[in-house]
Amino acid sequence: QVQLVESGGGLVQAGGSLRLSCAASGRTSSQYSMGWFRQAPGKEREFVAAIGRSADTYYRNSVKGRITVSRDNAKNTVYLQMNSLEPEDTAVYYCAADTDGRINPRSPSSYEVWGQGTLVTVSS
C-alpha cells in the first residue's frame, strides 16, 4: 500500500504564503487521485482541494483563488500552494490518496490512505 508524508507546514504571518508537499512511496509507483483536507481545533475535517489522475482540479469555494493544487508524477508528489493566508486557515493539513479509483473528490470517504498531517499556523 502507498504511504504518504506531508511536509512544509509552519508558522506564517497573515498575508504570507506556504507550499505544502505530499510525497508518496511504498510498493506501488502508480499515481492516484489525491485530496487535501484540514482540521482545526474543535472543528470537523473539511475539504480543501483535490487533483485527479489527469490533473483535473477541485477546490473548496472559500479558498479558490488563494490555493492551488498541483502534482509532479515523476516525483510521486502533490503540492498545495497557499497564498494570502488568513488566521482562519490555521489547521492540521492532511493529504490523502484514492487507491481504488472510485472518487467523489470532495468527500473524505473516497480516500483510503492518509498522511500524518502537517500543522499550519497563521498569526494575525
PDB file of C-alpha atoms in Angstrom:
ATOM      1  CA  GLN A   1       0.000   0.000   0.000  1.00  0.00           C
ATOM      2  CA  VAL A   2       1.156   3.530  -0.686  1.00  0.00           C
ATOM      3  CA  GLN A   3       2.418   5.660   2.197  1.00  0.00           C
ATOM      4  CA  LEU A   4       2.058   9.447   2.316  1.00  0.00           C
ATOM      5  CA  VAL A   5       4.211  12.013   4.115  1.00  0.00           C
ATOM      6  CA  GLU A   6       3.260  15.697   4.294  1.00  0.00           C
ATOM      7  CA  SER A   7       5.756  18.488   4.828  1.00  0.00           C
ATOM      8  CA  GLY A   8       6.001  22.258   4.549  1.00  0.00           C
ATOM      9  CA  GLY A   9       3.812  23.398   7.419  1.00  0.00           C
ATOM     10  CA  GLY A  10       4.878  26.007   9.910  1.00  0.00           C
ATOM     11  CA  LEU A  11       4.191  29.431  11.355  1.00  0.00           C
ATOM     12  CA  VAL A  12       3.451  32.282   8.955  1.00  0.00           C
ATOM     13  CA  GLN A  13       2.107  35.814   9.273  1.00  0.00           C
ATOM     14  CA  ALA A  14      -1.278  36.697   7.833  1.00  0.00           C
ATOM     15  CA  GLY A  15      -0.895  37.501   4.162  1.00  0.00           C
ATOM     16  CA  GLY A  16       2.056  35.165   3.763  1.00  0.00           C
ATOM     17  CA  SER A  17       2.464  32.007   1.710  1.00  0.00           C
ATOM     18  CA  LEU A  18       3.340  28.357   2.224  1.00  0.00           C
ATOM     19  CA  ARG A  19       3.726  25.381  -0.082  1.00  0.00           C
ATOM     20  CA  LEU A  20       2.814  22.003   1.345  1.00  0.00           C
ATOM     21  CA  SER A  21       4.169  18.804  -0.177  1.00  0.00           C
ATOM     22  CA  CYS A  22       2.864  15.244  -0.035  1.00  0.00           C
ATOM     23  CA  ALA A  23       5.323  12.546  -1.070  1.00  0.00           C
ATOM     24  CA  ALA A  24       4.067   9.065  -1.923  1.00  0.00           C
ATOM     25  CA  SER A  25       6.115   5.897  -1.521  1.00  0.00           C
ATOM     26  CA  GLY A  26       5.650   2.174  -0.990  1.00  0.00           C
ATOM     27  CA  ARG A  27       5.075  -0.956  -3.022  1.00  0.00           C
ATOM     28  CA  THR A  28       3.368   0.843  -5.891  1.00  0.00           C
ATOM     29  CA  SER A  29       4.530   3.647  -8.128  1.00  0.00           C
ATOM     30  CA  SER A  30       1.052   4.269  -9.552  1.00  0.00           C
ATOM     31  CA  GLN A  31      -0.455   7.736  -9.497  1.00  0.00           C
ATOM     32  CA  TYR A  32      -3.744   8.219  -7.683  1.00  0.00           C
ATOM     33  CA  SER A  33      -6.296  10.945  -7.346  1.00  0.00           C
ATOM     34  CA  MET A  34      -5.149  12.992  -4.354  1.00  0.00           C
ATOM     35  CA  GLY A  35      -7.010  15.190  -1.906  1.00  0.00           C
ATOM     36  CA  TRP A  36      -6.094  17.808   0.675  1.00  0.00           C
ATOM     37  CA  PHE A  37      -8.156  18.228   3.841  1.00  0.00           C
ATOM     38  CA  ARG A  38      -7.720  20.277   7.001  1.00  0.00           C
ATOM     39  CA  GLN A  39      -8.920  20.128  10.566  1.00  0.00           C
ATOM     40  CA  ALA A  40      -8.827  22.996  13.042  1.00  0.00           C
ATOM     41  CA  PRO A  41      -9.205  22.542  16.818  1.00  0.00           C
ATOM     42  CA  GLY A  42     -12.820  21.879  17.705  1.00  0.00           C
ATOM     43  CA  LYS A  43     -13.847  21.717  14.045  1.00  0.00           C
ATOM     44  CA  GLU A  44     -14.758  18.936  11.646  1.00  0.00           C
ATOM     45  CA  ARG A  45     -12.377  17.862   8.916  1.00  0.00           C
ATOM     46  CA  GLU A  46     -13.088  19.819   5.746  1.00  0.00           C
ATOM     47  CA  PHE A  47     -12.197  19.523   2.085  1.00  0.00           C
ATOM     48  CA  VAL A  48      -9.621  21.960   0.706  1.00  0.00           C
ATOM     49  CA  ALA A  49      -8.571  20.801  -2.773  1.00  0.00           C
ATOM     50  CA  ALA A  50      -8.091  17.711  -4.923  1.00  0.00           C
ATOM     51  CA  ILE A  51      -6.345  16.696  -8.128  1.00  0.00           C
ATOM     52  CA  GLY A  52      -7.164  13.738 -10.340  1.00  0.00           C
ATOM     53  CA  ARG A  53      -5.031  11.373 -12.378  1.00  0.00           C
ATOM     54  CA  SER A  54      -5.353  13.663 -15.393  1.00  0.00           C
ATOM     55  CA  ALA A  55      -4.551  16.779 -13.319  1.00  0.00           C
ATOM     56  CA  ASP A  56      -8.171  17.895 -13.134  1.00  0.00           C
ATOM     57  CA  THR A  57      -8.578  20.068 -10.034  1.00  0.00           C
ATOM     58  CA  TYR A  58     -11.277  20.777  -7.456  1.00  0.00           C
ATOM     59  CA  TYR A  59     -11.403  23.452  -4.748  1.00  0.00           C
ATOM     60  CA  ARG A  60     -13.362  24.488  -1.721  1.00  0.00           C
ATOM     61  CA  ASN A  61     -15.195  27.652  -2.751  1.00  0.00           C
ATOM     62  CA  SER A  62     -13.792  29.716   0.107  1.00  0.00           C
ATOM     63  CA  VAL A  63     -10.157  29.059  -0.882  1.00  0.00           C
ATOM     64  CA  LYS A  64     -10.423  29.189  -4.667  1.00  0.00           C
ATOM     65  CA  GLY A  65      -8.089  31.864  -5.989  1.00  0.00           C
ATOM     66  CA  ARG A  66      -5.751  31.681  -2.986  1.00  0.00           C
ATOM     67  CA  ILE A  67      -4.852  27.992  -3.089  1.00  0.00           C
ATOM     68  CA  THR A  68      -3.549  25.900  -5.982  1.00  0.00           C
ATOM     69  CA  VAL A  69      -3.116  22.126  -6.073  1.00  0.00           C
ATOM     70  CA  SER A  70      -0.669  20.519  -8.498  1.00  0.00           C
ATOM     71  CA  ARG A  71       1.228  17.275  -8.965  1.00  0.00           C
ATOM     72  CA  ASP A  72       4.565  16.053 -10.266  1.00  0.00           C
ATOM     73  CA  ASN A  73       4.023  12.430 -11.243  1.00  0.00           C
ATOM     74  CA  ALA A  74       7.718  11.826 -11.904  1.00  0.00           C
ATOM     75  CA  LYS A  75       8.392  12.656  -8.249  1.00  0.00           C
ATOM     76  CA  ASN A  76       5.229  10.997  -6.901  1.00  0.00           C
ATOM     77  CA  THR A  77       4.476  14.268  -5.141  1.00  0.00           C
ATOM     78  CA  VAL A  78       1.439  16.511  -4.869  1.00  0.00           C
ATOM     79  CA  TYR A  79       1.631  20.153  -3.770  1.00  0.00           C
ATOM     80  CA  LEU A  80      -0.675  22.664  -2.147  1.00  0.00           C
ATOM     81  CA  GLN A  81       0.404  26.259  -2.767  1.00  0.00           C
ATOM     82  CA  MET A  82      -1.289  28.598  -0.298  1.00  0.00           C
ATOM     83  CA  ASN A  83      -1.157  32.379  -0.718  1.00  0.00           C
ATOM     84  CA  SER A  84      -2.733  35.294   1.160  1.00  0.00           C
ATOM     85  CA  LEU A  85      -3.064  33.133   4.245  1.00  0.00           C
ATOM     86  CA  GLU A  86      -5.525  34.110   6.951  1.00  0.00           C
ATOM     87  CA  PRO A  87      -5.780  33.110  10.622  1.00  0.00           C
ATOM     88  CA  GLU A  88      -8.843  31.062   9.652  1.00  0.00           C
ATOM     89  CA  ASP A  89      -6.533  28.835   7.580  1.00  0.00           C
ATOM     90  CA  THR A  90      -4.844  27.594  10.771  1.00  0.00           C
ATOM     91  CA  ALA A  91      -5.273  23.813  10.904  1.00  0.00           C
ATOM     92  CA  VAL A  92      -3.580  20.468  10.525  1.00  0.00           C
ATOM     93  CA  TYR A  93      -3.452  19.732   6.802  1.00  0.00           C
ATOM     94  CA  TYR A  94      -3.698  16.148   5.545  1.00  0.00           C
ATOM     95  CA  CYS A  95      -3.153  14.642   2.118  1.00  0.00           C
ATOM     96  CA  ALA A  96      -4.991  11.506   1.065  1.00  0.00           C
ATOM     97  CA  ALA A  97      -4.941   9.010  -1.809  1.00  0.00           C
ATOM     98  CA  ASP A  98      -7.856   7.392  -3.627  1.00  0.00           C
ATOM     99  CA  THR A  99      -6.343   3.974  -4.316  1.00  0.00           C
ATOM    100  CA  ASP A 100      -9.423   2.255  -5.775  1.00  0.00           C
ATOM    101  CA  GLY A 101     -10.104   4.875  -8.433  1.00  0.00           C
ATOM    102  CA  ARG A 102     -13.705   5.489  -7.369  1.00  0.00           C
ATOM    103  CA  ILE A 103     -13.763   9.039  -6.123  1.00  0.00           C
ATOM    104  CA  ASN A 104     -16.023  11.852  -5.153  1.00  0.00           C
ATOM    105  CA  PRO A 105     -13.070  14.224  -4.818  1.00  0.00           C
ATOM    106  CA  ARG A 106     -14.725  16.414  -2.172  1.00  0.00           C
ATOM    107  CA  SER A 107     -15.601  13.563   0.210  1.00  0.00           C
ATOM    108  CA  PRO A 108     -13.119  12.196   2.770  1.00  0.00           C
ATOM    109  CA  SER A 109     -14.785   8.786   2.480  1.00  0.00           C
ATOM    110  CA  SER A 110     -13.416   8.493  -1.070  1.00  0.00           C
ATOM    111  CA  TYR A 111      -9.841   8.251   0.195  1.00  0.00           C
ATOM    112  CA  GLU A 112      -8.254   5.086   1.595  1.00  0.00           C
ATOM    113  CA  VAL A 113      -4.745   6.230   2.592  1.00  0.00           C
ATOM    114  CA  TRP A 114      -3.915   9.303   4.661  1.00  0.00           C
ATOM    115  CA  GLY A 115      -0.736  11.069   5.674  1.00  0.00           C
ATOM    116  CA  GLN A 116       0.207  12.052   9.210  1.00  0.00           C
ATOM    117  CA  GLY A 117      -0.643  15.721   8.761  1.00  0.00           C
ATOM    118  CA  THR A 118       1.360  18.938   8.907  1.00  0.00           C
ATOM    119  CA  LEU A 119       0.432  21.911  11.087  1.00  0.00           C
ATOM    120  CA  VAL A 120      -0.115  25.332   9.536  1.00  0.00           C
ATOM    121  CA  THR A 121      -0.399  28.250  11.957  1.00  0.00           C
ATOM    122  CA  VAL A 122      -1.255  31.715  10.637  1.00  0.00           C
ATOM    123  CA  SER A 123      -0.754  34.577  13.081  1.00  0.00           C
ATOM    124  CA  SER A 124      -2.729  37.806  12.930  1.00  0.00           C
TER     125      SER A 124
END
